[in-house]
């Protein structure tokens, strides 16, 4: 049992590092989105070869549709990474998913019917919301923030400057100046959209009772198709009219795609051994790695006051996530 508990912690490590590795790999959002999706397809193909596939029509259609949803979610999430940074996106995404999946679990699947499940769950939800608010707080200039020190390291780019020797390699970017408030608002909108889509994904799979492992290949096919369409220059005109997807940066993004795919597979397997509540709650510890990794590794700048609120917010969010897992264990079928 202890071994399976440790295995259930692995997805947190993989999910938390995925965004960091992706942004460290370089490239624009088109290259990263398509590369990430293709990397997940590699994992889906290998899993299908070992475990086989459920090929009934419902499984194929539902899994493919769920994959399209994940492809859309990934597209908007990576855009948000570029606009406001991994360390801001991931706490909001984690909190939003915990909140949305828990509430839909109550409404659609009749969860938290146990005597103590509802009060424990409500406390957990309150802590998740409070933690997400704390992690997203930004110090204003009136409060003494140094604007130059508070810009994320990898800003979303209004326009890419392309190296003439490699027409698809992104080599230089324009830094945001007066447009930063607009970038912040746009990044939050992208984060909200991606979070909503990520919430829908497991609900779809559960509602139609699809085997998540034996259908994972069809899910990744949907992810790749959605990513391929959304990364056409038509949908990202701010990056220029040149199609930058055929590039070494797309290949580099295979690695975080494989990391994400392996994380999904391990989480699904570990949930069979330790339970859905424990497995899912432990996977949400990824917020610790993503938040502080974004700040320390990707050099996403924060003021001292922001670091304090972020640290408290992450701690509160993690406690809330664990309480949601406890509420699930207190549930009655």
CSV table of C-alpha atoms in Angstrom, one decimal:
chain,number,residue,atom,x,y,z
A,1,UNK,CA,0.0,0.0,0.0
A,2,UNK,CA,2.8,2.4,0.8
A,3,UNK,CA,4.3,1.7,-2.6
A,4,UNK,CA,1.0,2.6,-4.3
A,5,UNK,CA,0.8,5.8,-2.2
A,6,UNK,CA,4.2,6.8,-3.4
A,7,UNK,CA,3.2,6.0,-6.9
A,8,UNK,CA,0.2,8.3,-6.5
A,9,UNK,CA,2.5,11.2,-5.8
A,10,UNK,CA,4.3,10.8,-9.1
A,11,UNK,CA,1.6,12.6,-11.2
A,12,UNK,CA,2.0,15.6,-9.0
A,13,UNK,CA,5.7,15.7,-9.9
A,14,UNK,CA,5.0,15.2,-13.6
A,15,UNK,CA,2.1,17.7,-13.8
A,16,UNK,CA,4.0,20.3,-11.8
A,17,UNK,CA,7.1,20.1,-14.0
A,18,UNK,CA,5.3,19.9,-17.3
A,19,UNK,CA,4.7,23.6,-17.7
A,20,UNK,CA,8.2,24.4,-16.6
A,21,UNK,CA,9.8,22.0,-19.0
A,22,UNK,CA,7.5,23.3,-21.8
A,23,UNK,CA,8.4,27.0,-21.3
A,24,UNK,CA,12.1,26.1,-20.9
A,25,UNK,CA,12.0,24.3,-24.2
A,26,UNK,CA,11.4,27.6,-26.0
A,27,UNK,CA,9.4,28.4,-29.1
A,28,UNK,CA,6.0,30.1,-29.5
A,29,UNK,CA,2.6,28.9,-28.4
A,30,UNK,CA,1.9,27.2,-31.8
A,31,UNK,CA,5.0,25.0,-31.6
A,32,UNK,CA,4.5,24.2,-27.9
A,33,UNK,CA,0.8,23.3,-28.3
A,34,UNK,CA,1.3,21.0,-31.3
A,35,UNK,CA,4.4,19.5,-29.8
A,36,UNK,CA,2.8,18.8,-26.4
A,37,UNK,CA,-0.2,17.1,-28.1
A,38,UNK,CA,2.0,14.9,-30.3
A,39,UNK,CA,4.0,13.9,-27.3
A,40,UNK,CA,0.9,12.7,-25.6
A,41,UNK,CA,-0.1,10.8,-28.7
A,42,UNK,CA,3.2,8.8,-28.4
A,43,UNK,CA,2.2,7.8,-24.9
A,44,UNK,CA,-1.4,6.9,-26.0
A,45,UNK,CA,0.0,4.7,-28.8
A,46,UNK,CA,2.4,2.8,-26.5
A,47,UNK,CA,-0.4,2.3,-23.9
A,48,UNK,CA,-2.7,1.0,-26.6
A,49,UNK,CA,-0.1,-1.5,-27.8
A,50,UNK,CA,0.3,-2.9,-24.2
A,51,UNK,CA,-3.3,-2.7,-22.9
A,52,UNK,CA,-5.4,-2.9,-26.0
A,53,UNK,CA,-8.4,-0.6,-26.9
A,54,UNK,CA,-12.1,-0.5,-26.2
A,55,UNK,CA,-13.4,-0.1,-29.7
A,56,UNK,CA,-17.1,0.2,-29.2
A,57,UNK,CA,-18.7,3.3,-30.9
A,58,UNK,CA,-19.5,5.0,-27.6
A,59,UNK,CA,-16.0,4.7,-26.3
A,60,UNK,CA,-14.4,6.0,-29.5
A,61,UNK,CA,-16.8,9.0,-29.9
A,62,UNK,CA,-16.8,10.0,-26.3
A,63,UNK,CA,-13.0,9.6,-25.9
A,64,UNK,CA,-12.3,11.5,-29.1
A,65,UNK,CA,-14.7,14.3,-28.1
A,66,UNK,CA,-13.1,14.5,-24.7
A,67,UNK,CA,-9.7,14.7,-26.4
A,68,UNK,CA,-10.9,17.7,-28.5
A,69,UNK,CA,-11.9,19.4,-25.2
A,70,UNK,CA,-8.4,18.8,-23.8
A,71,UNK,CA,-6.8,20.1,-27.0
A,72,UNK,CA,-8.8,23.3,-26.7
A,73,UNK,CA,-7.9,23.6,-23.0
A,74,UNK,CA,-4.2,23.1,-23.7
A,75,UNK,CA,-4.2,25.7,-26.4
A,76,UNK,CA,-5.7,28.4,-24.1
A,77,UNK,CA,-3.5,27.3,-21.1
A,78,UNK,CA,-0.3,27.7,-23.1
A,79,UNK,CA,-1.4,31.1,-24.3
A,80,UNK,CA,-1.9,32.0,-20.7
A,81,UNK,CA,1.5,30.7,-19.8
A,82,UNK,CA,3.0,33.2,-22.2
A,83,UNK,CA,0.9,36.1,-21.0
A,84,UNK,CA,1.0,35.9,-17.2
A,85,UNK,CA,3.3,33.0,-16.4
A,86,UNK,CA,3.2,29.4,-15.2
A,87,UNK,CA,3.3,30.4,-11.5
A,88,UNK,CA,0.1,32.4,-11.9
A,89,UNK,CA,-1.8,30.1,-14.2
A,90,UNK,CA,-1.4,26.8,-12.4
A,91,UNK,CA,-2.7,27.8,-8.9
A,92,UNK,CA,-5.8,29.3,-10.6
A,93,UNK,CA,-6.3,26.2,-12.8
A,94,UNK,CA,-5.8,23.8,-9.9
A,95,UNK,CA,-8.2,25.7,-7.7
A,96,UNK,CA,-10.7,26.0,-10.5
A,97,UNK,CA,-10.6,22.4,-11.3
A,98,UNK,CA,-11.0,21.3,-7.7
A,99,UNK,CA,-14.0,23.7,-7.3
A,100,UNK,CA,-15.7,22.8,-10.6
A,101,UNK,CA,-15.2,19.0,-10.4
A,102,UNK,CA,-16.4,18.9,-6.8
A,103,UNK,CA,-19.6,20.9,-7.5
A,104,UNK,CA,-20.4,18.9,-10.6
A,105,UNK,CA,-19.8,15.8,-8.6
A,106,UNK,CA,-22.5,16.9,-6.2
A,107,UNK,CA,-25.0,18.0,-8.9
A,108,UNK,CA,-24.5,15.2,-11.4
A,109,UNK,CA,-23.3,12.2,-9.4
A,110,UNK,CA,-24.9,12.7,-6.0
A,111,UNK,CA,-21.6,12.9,-4.1
A,112,UNK,CA,-21.0,14.1,-0.5
A,113,UNK,CA,-24.1,12.3,0.9
A,114,UNK,CA,-22.3,11.2,4.0
A,115,UNK,CA,-23.0,12.9,7.4
A,116,UNK,CA,-19.6,14.6,7.6
A,117,UNK,CA,-18.8,14.6,3.8
A,118,UNK,CA,-20.7,17.9,3.1
A,119,UNK,CA,-19.3,20.0,5.9
A,120,UNK,CA,-15.8,18.8,5.3
A,121,UNK,CA,-16.2,19.4,1.6
A,122,UNK,CA,-17.6,22.9,2.1
A,123,UNK,CA,-14.6,23.8,4.2
A,124,UNK,CA,-12.3,22.3,1.6
A,125,UNK,CA,-13.9,24.3,-1.2
A,126,UNK,CA,-13.7,27.5,0.9
A,127,UNK,CA,-10.0,27.0,1.4
A,128,UNK,CA,-9.4,26.2,-2.3
A,129,UNK,CA,-11.2,29.5,-3.3
A,130,UNK,CA,-9.3,31.5,-0.7
A,131,UNK,CA,-6.0,29.9,-1.7
A,132,UNK,CA,-6.5,30.6,-5.4
A,133,UNK,CA,-7.3,34.3,-4.6
A,134,UNK,CA,-4.2,34.7,-2.6
A,135,UNK,CA,-1.9,33.1,-5.3
A,136,UNK,CA,-3.4,35.4,-7.9
A,137,UNK,CA,-2.9,38.6,-5.9
A,138,UNK,CA,-0.7,41.2,-7.6
A,139,UNK,CA,0.9,44.1,-5.8
A,140,UNK,CA,0.0,47.5,-7.3
A,141,UNK,CA,2.4,50.3,-7.9
A,142,UNK,CA,0.6,52.3,-5.2
A,143,UNK,CA,1.6,49.6,-2.7
A,144,UNK,CA,5.2,50.0,-3.6
A,145,UNK,CA,5.7,47.4,-6.3
A,146,UNK,CA,8.5,47.8,-8.8
A,147,UNK,CA,6.8,47.5,-12.2
A,148,UNK,CA,10.0,46.4,-13.9
A,149,UNK,CA,10.6,43.6,-11.3
A,150,UNK,CA,7.0,42.3,-11.6
A,151,UNK,CA,7.0,41.3,-15.2
A,152,UNK,CA,6.9,37.5,-15.9
A,153,UNK,CA,10.0,36.2,-17.6
A,154,UNK,CA,8.3,34.8,-20.8
A,155,UNK,CA,5.7,37.4,-21.9
A,156,UNK,CA,3.2,36.6,-24.5
A,157,UNK,CA,4.3,38.2,-27.7
A,158,UNK,CA,2.3,40.6,-29.8
A,159,UNK,CA,4.6,39.8,-32.7
A,160,UNK,CA,7.5,37.4,-33.3
A,161,UNK,CA,10.8,38.4,-34.9
A,162,UNK,CA,12.0,35.5,-37.1
A,163,UNK,CA,15.6,34.6,-37.9
A,164,UNK,CA,16.1,34.7,-41.7
A,165,UNK,CA,18.3,31.6,-41.5
A,166,UNK,CA,15.5,29.6,-40.0
A,167,UNK,CA,12.1,30.9,-41.1
A,168,UNK,CA,10.3,28.9,-38.4
A,169,UNK,CA,12.6,29.5,-35.4
A,170,UNK,CA,11.5,32.1,-32.9
A,171,UNK,CA,14.6,34.0,-31.9
A,172,UNK,CA,13.5,37.4,-30.5
A,173,UNK,CA,10.4,38.9,-28.9
A,174,UNK,CA,9.0,42.3,-28.1
A,175,UNK,CA,8.6,42.9,-24.4
A,176,UNK,CA,5.3,44.2,-23.2
A,177,UNK,CA,5.2,47.8,-22.2
A,178,UNK,CA,2.1,49.9,-21.7
A,179,UNK,CA,0.0,47.0,-23.0
A,180,UNK,CA,0.7,44.9,-19.9
A,181,UNK,CA,-2.7,45.4,-18.2
A,182,UNK,CA,-4.4,44.2,-21.3
A,183,UNK,CA,-2.1,41.2,-21.4
A,184,UNK,CA,-2.9,40.4,-17.8
A,185,UNK,CA,-6.7,40.6,-18.4
A,186,UNK,CA,-6.3,38.5,-21.6
A,187,UNK,CA,-4.2,35.9,-19.7
A,188,UNK,CA,-6.8,35.6,-17.0
A,189,UNK,CA,-9.5,35.0,-19.6
A,190,UNK,CA,-7.5,32.3,-21.3
A,191,UNK,CA,-6.9,30.7,-17.9
A,192,UNK,CA,-10.6,30.7,-17.1
A,193,UNK,CA,-11.5,29.2,-20.5
A,194,UNK,CA,-8.8,26.5,-20.2
A,195,UNK,CA,-9.9,25.7,-16.6
A,196,UNK,CA,-13.5,25.3,-17.6
A,197,UNK,CA,-12.5,22.9,-20.4
A,198,UNK,CA,-10.2,20.9,-18.1
A,199,UNK,CA,-13.2,20.5,-15.7
A,200,UNK,CA,-15.4,19.2,-18.5
A,201,UNK,CA,-12.9,16.5,-19.6
A,202,UNK,CA,-13.1,14.1,-16.6
A,203,UNK,CA,-16.9,14.8,-16.2
A,204,UNK,CA,-17.4,13.7,-19.8
A,205,UNK,CA,-15.4,10.5,-19.3
A,206,UNK,CA,-17.2,9.7,-16.0
A,207,UNK,CA,-20.7,10.5,-17.3
A,208,UNK,CA,-20.4,8.0,-20.1
A,209,UNK,CA,-18.5,5.5,-17.9
A,210,UNK,CA,-15.6,5.2,-20.3
A,211,UNK,CA,-12.5,3.2,-19.3
A,212,UNK,CA,-9.9,6.0,-19.1
A,213,UNK,CA,-6.8,3.8,-19.9
A,214,UNK,CA,-8.2,1.7,-22.7
A,215,UNK,CA,-9.6,4.9,-24.3
A,216,UNK,CA,-6.6,7.1,-23.8
A,217,UNK,CA,-5.3,6.6,-27.4
A,218,UNK,CA,-8.6,8.0,-28.8
A,219,UNK,CA,-8.4,10.9,-26.4
A,220,UNK,CA,-4.9,11.8,-27.6
A,221,UNK,CA,-6.0,11.6,-31.2
A,222,UNK,CA,-8.6,14.2,-30.4
A,223,UNK,CA,-6.0,16.4,-28.6
A,224,UNK,CA,-3.7,16.3,-31.6
A,225,UNK,CA,-6.5,17.2,-34.1
A,226,UNK,CA,-7.7,20.1,-32.0
A,227,UNK,CA,-4.1,21.3,-31.5
A,228,UNK,CA,-3.3,21.0,-35.2
A,229,UNK,CA,-6.3,23.1,-36.2
A,230,UNK,CA,-5.9,25.7,-33.5
A,231,UNK,CA,-2.3,26.3,-34.3
A,232,UNK,CA,-2.9,27.4,-37.8
A,233,UNK,CA,-1.6,31.0,-38.2
A,234,UNK,CA,-5.2,32.1,-38.8
A,235,UNK,CA,-5.9,31.6,-35.1
A,236,UNK,CA,-2.8,33.2,-33.8
A,237,UNK,CA,-2.3,36.2,-36.1
A,238,UNK,CA,-0.4,38.1,-33.4
A,239,UNK,CA,2.5,35.6,-34.0
A,240,UNK,CA,2.7,36.5,-37.7
A,241,UNK,CA,1.5,34.9,-40.9
A,242,UNK,CA,4.4,32.5,-41.2
A,243,UNK,CA,3.5,29.0,-40.1
A,244,UNK,CA,6.2,28.3,-37.4
A,245,UNK,CA,5.0,24.8,-36.5
A,246,UNK,CA,7.6,22.8,-38.5
A,247,UNK,CA,10.5,23.6,-36.2
A,248,UNK,CA,12.9,22.1,-33.6
A,249,UNK,CA,10.9,23.8,-30.9
A,250,UNK,CA,7.9,21.6,-31.8
A,251,UNK,CA,10.1,18.5,-31.4
A,252,UNK,CA,11.3,19.8,-28.1
A,253,UNK,CA,7.8,20.1,-26.9
A,254,UNK,CA,7.3,16.4,-27.4
A,255,UNK,CA,9.1,15.9,-24.0
A,256,UNK,CA,6.6,17.8,-21.9
A,257,UNK,CA,3.8,16.1,-23.9
A,258,UNK,CA,5.2,12.7,-22.9
A,259,UNK,CA,5.5,13.9,-19.3
A,260,UNK,CA,1.8,14.9,-19.3
A,261,UNK,CA,0.7,11.7,-20.9
A,262,UNK,CA,2.7,9.5,-18.5
A,263,UNK,CA,1.3,11.5,-15.6
A,264,UNK,CA,-2.3,10.8,-16.7
A,265,UNK,CA,-1.7,7.1,-17.1
A,266,UNK,CA,0.0,6.8,-13.7
A,267,UNK,CA,-2.8,8.8,-12.0
A,268,UNK,CA,-5.5,6.6,-13.5
A,269,UNK,CA,-3.6,3.4,-12.5
A,270,UNK,CA,-2.9,4.7,-8.9
A,271,UNK,CA,-6.5,5.6,-8.4
A,272,UNK,CA,-7.4,2.0,-8.9
A,273,UNK,CA,-5.1,1.1,-6.0
A,274,UNK,CA,-5.5,4.0,-3.5
A,275,UNK,CA,-8.9,5.3,-4.6
A,276,UNK,CA,-10.1,8.2,-6.7
A,277,UNK,CA,-10.3,10.7,-3.8
A,278,UNK,CA,-6.7,10.1,-2.6
A,279,UNK,CA,-5.2,9.8,-6.1
A,280,UNK,CA,-6.8,12.9,-7.4
A,281,UNK,CA,-6.1,15.0,-4.3
A,282,UNK,CA,-2.4,13.9,-4.3
A,283,UNK,CA,-2.1,14.8,-8.0
A,284,UNK,CA,-3.1,18.4,-7.2
A,285,UNK,CA,0.0,18.8,-5.1
A,286,UNK,CA,1.6,19.6,-8.5
A,287,UNK,CA,0.6,23.3,-7.8
A,288,UNK,CA,3.5,23.5,-5.4
A,289,UNK,CA,6.1,22.5,-8.0
A,290,UNK,CA,4.5,24.6,-10.8
A,291,UNK,CA,4.1,27.7,-8.7
A,292,UNK,CA,7.6,27.9,-7.1
A,293,UNK,CA,9.2,26.3,-10.2
A,294,UNK,CA,7.8,29.1,-12.3
A,295,UNK,CA,9.3,31.7,-10.0
A,296,UNK,CA,12.6,30.1,-9.3
A,297,UNK,CA,13.4,28.3,-12.6
A,298,UNK,CA,11.5,30.4,-15.2
A,299,UNK,CA,12.5,33.6,-13.3
A,300,UNK,CA,8.9,34.9,-13.1
A,301,UNK,CA,9.4,38.0,-10.9
A,302,UNK,CA,7.5,38.6,-7.8
A,303,UNK,CA,7.7,41.2,-5.1
A,304,UNK,CA,8.3,40.2,-1.4
A,305,UNK,CA,4.7,40.8,-0.5
A,306,UNK,CA,3.6,38.7,-3.4
A,307,UNK,CA,5.9,35.9,-2.4
A,308,UNK,CA,4.4,35.9,1.1
A,309,UNK,CA,0.8,35.8,-0.2
A,310,UNK,CA,1.7,33.1,-2.9
A,311,UNK,CA,3.3,30.9,-0.2
A,312,UNK,CA,0.3,31.2,2.1
A,313,UNK,CA,-2.1,30.7,-0.8
A,314,UNK,CA,-0.5,27.6,-2.1
A,315,UNK,CA,-0.4,26.1,1.4
A,316,UNK,CA,-4.1,26.9,1.9
A,317,UNK,CA,-5.0,25.5,-1.5
A,318,UNK,CA,-3.2,22.2,-0.8
A,319,UNK,CA,-5.0,21.8,2.5
A,320,UNK,CA,-8.3,22.5,0.8
A,321,UNK,CA,-7.5,19.9,-1.9
A,322,UNK,CA,-6.7,17.3,0.8
A,323,UNK,CA,-9.9,18.1,2.6
A,324,UNK,CA,-11.9,17.5,-0.6
A,325,UNK,CA,-10.2,14.1,-0.8
A,326,UNK,CA,-11.3,13.4,2.8
A,327,UNK,CA,-14.8,14.5,1.9
A,328,UNK,CA,-14.9,11.9,-0.8
A,329,UNK,CA,-13.7,9.1,1.5
A,330,UNK,CA,-16.6,10.1,3.9
A,331,UNK,CA,-19.1,9.9,1.1
A,332,UNK,CA,-21.7,7.1,0.9
A,333,UNK,CA,-22.7,5.4,-2.3
